[in-house]
PDB file of C-alpha atoms in Angstrom:
ATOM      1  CA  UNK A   1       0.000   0.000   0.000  1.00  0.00           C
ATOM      2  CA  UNK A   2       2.908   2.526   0.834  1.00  0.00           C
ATOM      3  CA  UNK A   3       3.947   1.679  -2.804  1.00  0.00           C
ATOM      4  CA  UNK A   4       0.949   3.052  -4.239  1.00  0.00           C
ATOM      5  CA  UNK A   5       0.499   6.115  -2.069  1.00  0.00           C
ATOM      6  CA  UNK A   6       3.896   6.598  -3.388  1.00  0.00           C
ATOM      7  CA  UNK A   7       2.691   6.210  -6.820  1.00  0.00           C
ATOM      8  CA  UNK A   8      -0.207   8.688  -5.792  1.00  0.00           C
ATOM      9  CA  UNK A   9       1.669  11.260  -4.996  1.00  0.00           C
ATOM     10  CA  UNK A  10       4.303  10.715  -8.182  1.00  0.00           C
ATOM     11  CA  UNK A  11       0.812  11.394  -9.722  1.00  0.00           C
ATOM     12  CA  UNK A  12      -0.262  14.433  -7.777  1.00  0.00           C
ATOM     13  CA  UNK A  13       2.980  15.531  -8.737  1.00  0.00           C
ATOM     14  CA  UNK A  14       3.097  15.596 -12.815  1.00  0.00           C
ATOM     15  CA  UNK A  15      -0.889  16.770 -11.931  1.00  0.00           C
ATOM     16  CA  UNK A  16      -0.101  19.628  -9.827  1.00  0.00           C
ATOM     17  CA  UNK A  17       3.383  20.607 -12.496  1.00  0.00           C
ATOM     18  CA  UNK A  18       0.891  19.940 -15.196  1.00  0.00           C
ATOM     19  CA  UNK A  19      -1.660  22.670 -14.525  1.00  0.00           C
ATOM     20  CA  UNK A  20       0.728  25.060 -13.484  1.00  0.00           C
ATOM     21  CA  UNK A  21       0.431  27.605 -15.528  1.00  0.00           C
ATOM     22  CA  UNK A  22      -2.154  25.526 -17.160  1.00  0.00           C
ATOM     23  CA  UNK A  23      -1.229  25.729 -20.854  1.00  0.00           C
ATOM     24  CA  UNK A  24      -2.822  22.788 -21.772  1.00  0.00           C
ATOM     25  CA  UNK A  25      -0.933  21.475 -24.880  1.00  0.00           C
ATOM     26  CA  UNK A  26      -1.455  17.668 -25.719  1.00  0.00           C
ATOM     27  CA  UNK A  27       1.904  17.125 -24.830  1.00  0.00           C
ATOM     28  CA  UNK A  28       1.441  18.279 -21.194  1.00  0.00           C
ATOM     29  CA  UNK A  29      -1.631  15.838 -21.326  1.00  0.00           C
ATOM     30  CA  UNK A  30       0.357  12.945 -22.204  1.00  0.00           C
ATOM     31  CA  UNK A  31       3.308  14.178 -19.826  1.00  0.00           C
ATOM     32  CA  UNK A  32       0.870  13.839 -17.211  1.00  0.00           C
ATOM     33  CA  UNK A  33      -1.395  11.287 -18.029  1.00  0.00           C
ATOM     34  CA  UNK A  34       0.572   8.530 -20.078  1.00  0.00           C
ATOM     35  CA  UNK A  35       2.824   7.244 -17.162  1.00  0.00           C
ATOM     36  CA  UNK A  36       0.053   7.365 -14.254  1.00  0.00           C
ATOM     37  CA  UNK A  37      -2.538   5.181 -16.099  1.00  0.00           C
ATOM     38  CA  UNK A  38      -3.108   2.145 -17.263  1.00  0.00           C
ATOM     39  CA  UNK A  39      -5.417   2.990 -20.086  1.00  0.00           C
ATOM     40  CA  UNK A  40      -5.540  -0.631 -21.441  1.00  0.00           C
ATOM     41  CA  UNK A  41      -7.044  -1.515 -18.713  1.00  0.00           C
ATOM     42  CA  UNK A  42      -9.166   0.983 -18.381  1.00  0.00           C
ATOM     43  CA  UNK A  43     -10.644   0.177 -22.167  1.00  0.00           C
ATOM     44  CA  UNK A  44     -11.290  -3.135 -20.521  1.00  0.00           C
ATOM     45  CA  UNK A  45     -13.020  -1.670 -17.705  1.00  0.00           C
ATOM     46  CA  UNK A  46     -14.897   0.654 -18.997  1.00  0.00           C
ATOM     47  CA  UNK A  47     -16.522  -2.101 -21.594  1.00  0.00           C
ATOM     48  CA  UNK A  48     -17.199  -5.114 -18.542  1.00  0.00           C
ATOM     49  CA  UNK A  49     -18.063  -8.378 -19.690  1.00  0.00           C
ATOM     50  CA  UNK A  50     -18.676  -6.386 -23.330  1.00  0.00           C
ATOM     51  CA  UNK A  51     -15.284  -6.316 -23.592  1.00  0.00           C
ATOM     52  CA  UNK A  52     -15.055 -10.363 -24.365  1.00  0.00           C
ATOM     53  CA  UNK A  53     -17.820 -10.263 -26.961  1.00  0.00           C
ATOM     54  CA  UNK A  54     -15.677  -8.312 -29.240  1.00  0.00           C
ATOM     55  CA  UNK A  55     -13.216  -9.113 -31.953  1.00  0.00           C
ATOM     56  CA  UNK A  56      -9.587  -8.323 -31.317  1.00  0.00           C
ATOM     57  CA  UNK A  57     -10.360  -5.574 -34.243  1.00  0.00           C
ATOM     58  CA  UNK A  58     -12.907  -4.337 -32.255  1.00  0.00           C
ATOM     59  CA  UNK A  59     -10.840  -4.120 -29.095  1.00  0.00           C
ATOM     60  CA  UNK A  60      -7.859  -2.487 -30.960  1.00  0.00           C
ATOM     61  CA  UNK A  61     -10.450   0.062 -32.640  1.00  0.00           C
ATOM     62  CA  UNK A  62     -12.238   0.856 -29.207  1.00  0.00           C
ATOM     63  CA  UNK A  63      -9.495   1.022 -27.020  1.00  0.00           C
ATOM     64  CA  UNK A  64      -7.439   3.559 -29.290  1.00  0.00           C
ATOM     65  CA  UNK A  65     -10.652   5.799 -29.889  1.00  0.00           C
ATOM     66  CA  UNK A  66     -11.134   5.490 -25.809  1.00  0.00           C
ATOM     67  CA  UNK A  67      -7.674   6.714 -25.283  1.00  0.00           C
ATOM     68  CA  UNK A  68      -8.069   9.497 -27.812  1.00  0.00           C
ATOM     69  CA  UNK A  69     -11.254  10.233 -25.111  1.00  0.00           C
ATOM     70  CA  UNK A  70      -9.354  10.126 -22.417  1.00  0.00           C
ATOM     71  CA  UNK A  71      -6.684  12.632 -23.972  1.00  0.00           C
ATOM     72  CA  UNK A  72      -9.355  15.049 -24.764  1.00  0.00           C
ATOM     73  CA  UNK A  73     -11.049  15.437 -21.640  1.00  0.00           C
ATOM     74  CA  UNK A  74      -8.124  15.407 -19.620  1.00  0.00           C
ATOM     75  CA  UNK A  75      -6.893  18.124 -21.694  1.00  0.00           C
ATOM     76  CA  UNK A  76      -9.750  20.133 -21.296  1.00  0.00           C
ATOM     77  CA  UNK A  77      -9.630  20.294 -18.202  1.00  0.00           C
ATOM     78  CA  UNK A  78      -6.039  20.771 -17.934  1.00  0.00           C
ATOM     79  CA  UNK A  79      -6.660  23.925 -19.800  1.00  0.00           C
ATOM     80  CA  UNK A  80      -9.511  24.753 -17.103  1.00  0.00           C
ATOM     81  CA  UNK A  81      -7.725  24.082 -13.862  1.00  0.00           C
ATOM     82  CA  UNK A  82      -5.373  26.470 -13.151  1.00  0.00           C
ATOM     83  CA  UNK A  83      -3.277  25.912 -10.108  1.00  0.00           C
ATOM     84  CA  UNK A  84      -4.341  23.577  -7.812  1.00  0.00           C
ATOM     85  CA  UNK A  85      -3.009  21.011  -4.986  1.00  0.00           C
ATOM     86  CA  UNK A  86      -3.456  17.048  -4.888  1.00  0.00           C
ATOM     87  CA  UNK A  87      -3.100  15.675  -1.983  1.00  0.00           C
ATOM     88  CA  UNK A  88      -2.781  12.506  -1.153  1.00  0.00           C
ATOM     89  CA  UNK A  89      -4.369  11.057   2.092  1.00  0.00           C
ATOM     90  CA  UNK A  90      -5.376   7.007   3.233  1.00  0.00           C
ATOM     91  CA  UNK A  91      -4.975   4.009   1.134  1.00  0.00           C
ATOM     92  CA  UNK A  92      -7.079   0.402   1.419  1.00  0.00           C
ATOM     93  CA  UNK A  93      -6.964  -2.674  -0.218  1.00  0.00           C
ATOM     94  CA  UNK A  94     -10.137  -3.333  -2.987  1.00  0.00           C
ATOM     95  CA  UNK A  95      -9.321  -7.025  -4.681  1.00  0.00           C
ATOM     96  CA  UNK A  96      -6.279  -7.328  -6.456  1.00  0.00           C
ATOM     97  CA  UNK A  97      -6.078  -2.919  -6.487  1.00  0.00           C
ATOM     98  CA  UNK A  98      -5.707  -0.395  -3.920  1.00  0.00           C
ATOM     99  CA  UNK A  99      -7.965   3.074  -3.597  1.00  0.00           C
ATOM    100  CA  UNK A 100      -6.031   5.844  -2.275  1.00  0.00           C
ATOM    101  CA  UNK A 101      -8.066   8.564  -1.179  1.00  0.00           C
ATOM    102  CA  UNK A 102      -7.458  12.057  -2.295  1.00  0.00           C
ATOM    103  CA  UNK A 103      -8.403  15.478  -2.294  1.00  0.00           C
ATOM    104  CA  UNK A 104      -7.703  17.843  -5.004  1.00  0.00           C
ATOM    105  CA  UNK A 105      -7.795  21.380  -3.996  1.00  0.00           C
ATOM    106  CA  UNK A 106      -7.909  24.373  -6.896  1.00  0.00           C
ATOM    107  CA  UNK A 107      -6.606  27.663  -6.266  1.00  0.00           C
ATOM    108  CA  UNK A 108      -9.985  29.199  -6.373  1.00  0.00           C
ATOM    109  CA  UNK A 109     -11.139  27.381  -2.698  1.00  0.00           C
ATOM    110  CA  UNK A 110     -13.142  24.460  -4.066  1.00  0.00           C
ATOM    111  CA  UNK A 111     -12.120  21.141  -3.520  1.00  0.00           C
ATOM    112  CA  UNK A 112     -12.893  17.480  -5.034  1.00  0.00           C
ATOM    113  CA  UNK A 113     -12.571  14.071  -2.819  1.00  0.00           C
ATOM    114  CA  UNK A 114     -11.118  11.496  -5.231  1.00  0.00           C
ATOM    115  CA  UNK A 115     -10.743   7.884  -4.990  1.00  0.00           C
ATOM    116  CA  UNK A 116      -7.421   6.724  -7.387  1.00  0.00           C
ATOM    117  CA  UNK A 117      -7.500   3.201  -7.811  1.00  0.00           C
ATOM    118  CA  UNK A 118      -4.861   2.007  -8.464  1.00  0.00           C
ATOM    119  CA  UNK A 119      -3.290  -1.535  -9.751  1.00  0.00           C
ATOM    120  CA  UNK A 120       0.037  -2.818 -10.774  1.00  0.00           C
ATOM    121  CA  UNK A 121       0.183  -4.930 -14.609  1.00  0.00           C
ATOM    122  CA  UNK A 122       3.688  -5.027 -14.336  1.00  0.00           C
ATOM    123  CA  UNK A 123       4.875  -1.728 -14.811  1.00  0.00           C
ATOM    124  CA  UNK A 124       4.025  -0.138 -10.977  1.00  0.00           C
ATOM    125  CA  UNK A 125       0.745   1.503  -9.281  1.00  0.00           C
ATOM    126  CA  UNK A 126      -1.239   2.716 -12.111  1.00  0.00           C
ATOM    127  CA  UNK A 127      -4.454   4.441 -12.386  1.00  0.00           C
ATOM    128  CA  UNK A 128      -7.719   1.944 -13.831  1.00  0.00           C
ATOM    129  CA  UNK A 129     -10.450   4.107 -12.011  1.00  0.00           C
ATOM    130  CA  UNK A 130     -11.312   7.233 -10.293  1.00  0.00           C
ATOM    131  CA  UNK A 131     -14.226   7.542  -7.989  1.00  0.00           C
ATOM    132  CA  UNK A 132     -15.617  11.326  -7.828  1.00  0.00           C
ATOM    133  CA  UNK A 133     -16.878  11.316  -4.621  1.00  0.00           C
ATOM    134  CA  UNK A 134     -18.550   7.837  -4.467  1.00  0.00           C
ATOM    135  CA  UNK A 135     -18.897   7.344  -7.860  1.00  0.00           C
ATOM    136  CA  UNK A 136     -16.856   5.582 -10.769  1.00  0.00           C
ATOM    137  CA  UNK A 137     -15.952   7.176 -13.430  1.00  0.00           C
ATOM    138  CA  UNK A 138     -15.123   3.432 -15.382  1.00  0.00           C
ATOM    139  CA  UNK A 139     -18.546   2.613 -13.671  1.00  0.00           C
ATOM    140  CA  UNK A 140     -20.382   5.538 -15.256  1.00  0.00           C
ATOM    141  CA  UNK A 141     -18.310   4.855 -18.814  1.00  0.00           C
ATOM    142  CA  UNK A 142     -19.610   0.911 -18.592  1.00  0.00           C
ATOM    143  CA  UNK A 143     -23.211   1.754 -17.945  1.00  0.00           C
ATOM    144  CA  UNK A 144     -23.321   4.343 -21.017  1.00  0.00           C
ATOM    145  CA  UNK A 145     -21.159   2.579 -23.982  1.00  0.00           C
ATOM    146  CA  UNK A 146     -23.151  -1.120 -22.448  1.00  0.00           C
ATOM    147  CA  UNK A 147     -26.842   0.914 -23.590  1.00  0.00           C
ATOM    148  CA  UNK A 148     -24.695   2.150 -26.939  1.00  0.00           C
ATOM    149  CA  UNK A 149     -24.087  -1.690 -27.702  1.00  0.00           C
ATOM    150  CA  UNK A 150     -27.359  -3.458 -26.690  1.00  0.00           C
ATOM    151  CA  UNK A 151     -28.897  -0.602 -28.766  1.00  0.00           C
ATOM    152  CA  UNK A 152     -27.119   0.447 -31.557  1.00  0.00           C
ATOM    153  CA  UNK A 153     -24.077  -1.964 -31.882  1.00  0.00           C
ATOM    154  CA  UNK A 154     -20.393  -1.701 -31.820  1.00  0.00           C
ATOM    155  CA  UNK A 155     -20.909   0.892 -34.836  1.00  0.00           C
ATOM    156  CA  UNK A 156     -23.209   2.897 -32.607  1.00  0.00           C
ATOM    157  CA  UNK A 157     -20.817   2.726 -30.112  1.00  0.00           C
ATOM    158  CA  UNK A 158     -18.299   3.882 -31.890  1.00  0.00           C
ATOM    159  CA  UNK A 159     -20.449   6.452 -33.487  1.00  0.00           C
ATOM    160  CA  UNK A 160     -20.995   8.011 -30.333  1.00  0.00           C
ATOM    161  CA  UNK A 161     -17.149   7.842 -29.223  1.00  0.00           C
ATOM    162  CA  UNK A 162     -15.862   9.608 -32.047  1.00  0.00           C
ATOM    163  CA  UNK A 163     -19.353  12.349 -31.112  1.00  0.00           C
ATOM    164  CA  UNK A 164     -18.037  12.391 -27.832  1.00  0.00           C
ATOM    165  CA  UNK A 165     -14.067  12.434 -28.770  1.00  0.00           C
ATOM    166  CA  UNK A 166     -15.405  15.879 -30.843  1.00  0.00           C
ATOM    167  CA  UNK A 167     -17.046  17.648 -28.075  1.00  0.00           C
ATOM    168  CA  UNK A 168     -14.114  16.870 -25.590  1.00  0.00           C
ATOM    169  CA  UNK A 169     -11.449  18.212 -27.776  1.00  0.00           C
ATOM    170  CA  UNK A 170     -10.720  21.845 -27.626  1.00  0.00           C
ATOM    171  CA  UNK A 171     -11.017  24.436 -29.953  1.00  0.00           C
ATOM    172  CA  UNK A 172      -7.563  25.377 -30.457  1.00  0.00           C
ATOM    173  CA  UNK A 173      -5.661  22.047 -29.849  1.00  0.00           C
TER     174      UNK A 173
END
């Protein structure tokens, strides 16, 4: 567990340098992002038991476009954040990951509790989920792209991806 606190706070680290400033380029985006996730994981996640039903085409195809979504909001709100403080407080076991419990803290006076869950595929603590509050983010993902598939298909799914890819991504990348 002290391993991925430490890992937390390596991420609340390239966060914190990351919005300083807050320039937002793609390149700070992947500075910060890339290294503290595991977003292979999270493509997995974020499909559930979907994610077995598909071809390894399909996989490949939905996990880049869900990593392209993952860019694009992160980088909108990099360019949004301004200065701001993670810190890093308790972490507990969950299954084979650990949640570390965190509060981020933007120079404006409002604050966020965050739950970084964290697991280790071989390359150290990485970041599969974040709870806002109580709730998951991969959670949230699952339950929307699940009622694009029964509904529409992979296609739909995708559709709505590449619609949602779109409204993430700024204006003046």
């Amino acid at each position: 567990m002290e391993l991925a606190k430490a890992a937390a706070r390596d991420i609340a680290g390239r966060v914190e340098k990351a919005c300083t400033g807050a320039t937002g380029s793609a390149r700070a985006a992947e500075i910060a992002l890339e290294p503290t996730s595991d977003l292979a994981a999270a493509s997995r996640g974020a499909l559930g038991a979907d994610w077995e039903r598909l071809s390894v085409q399909q996989r490949d195809r939905f996990s880049h476009a869900f990593k392209r979504l993952m860019r694009a909001r992160y980088l909108g709100r990099l360019k949004r954040c301004g200065p701001l403080q993670l810190l890093v407080g308790e972490a507990s076991p969950r299954g084979a990951a650990v949640i570390v419990r965190a509060r981020l803290e933007h120079a404006e006076g409002s604050a966020d509790e965050l739950g970084l869950v964290l697991a280790d595929s071989g390359d150290g603590p990485r970041i599969v989920d974040v709870y806002l509050g109580d709730v998951s983010v991969m959670r949230n993902y699952r339950s929307s792209f699940r009622k694009s598939i029964r509904t529409r298909g992979f296609d739909g799914l995708m559709e709505d991806l590449e619609r949602a890819i779109a409204k993430a991504t700024p204006d003046d990348r």
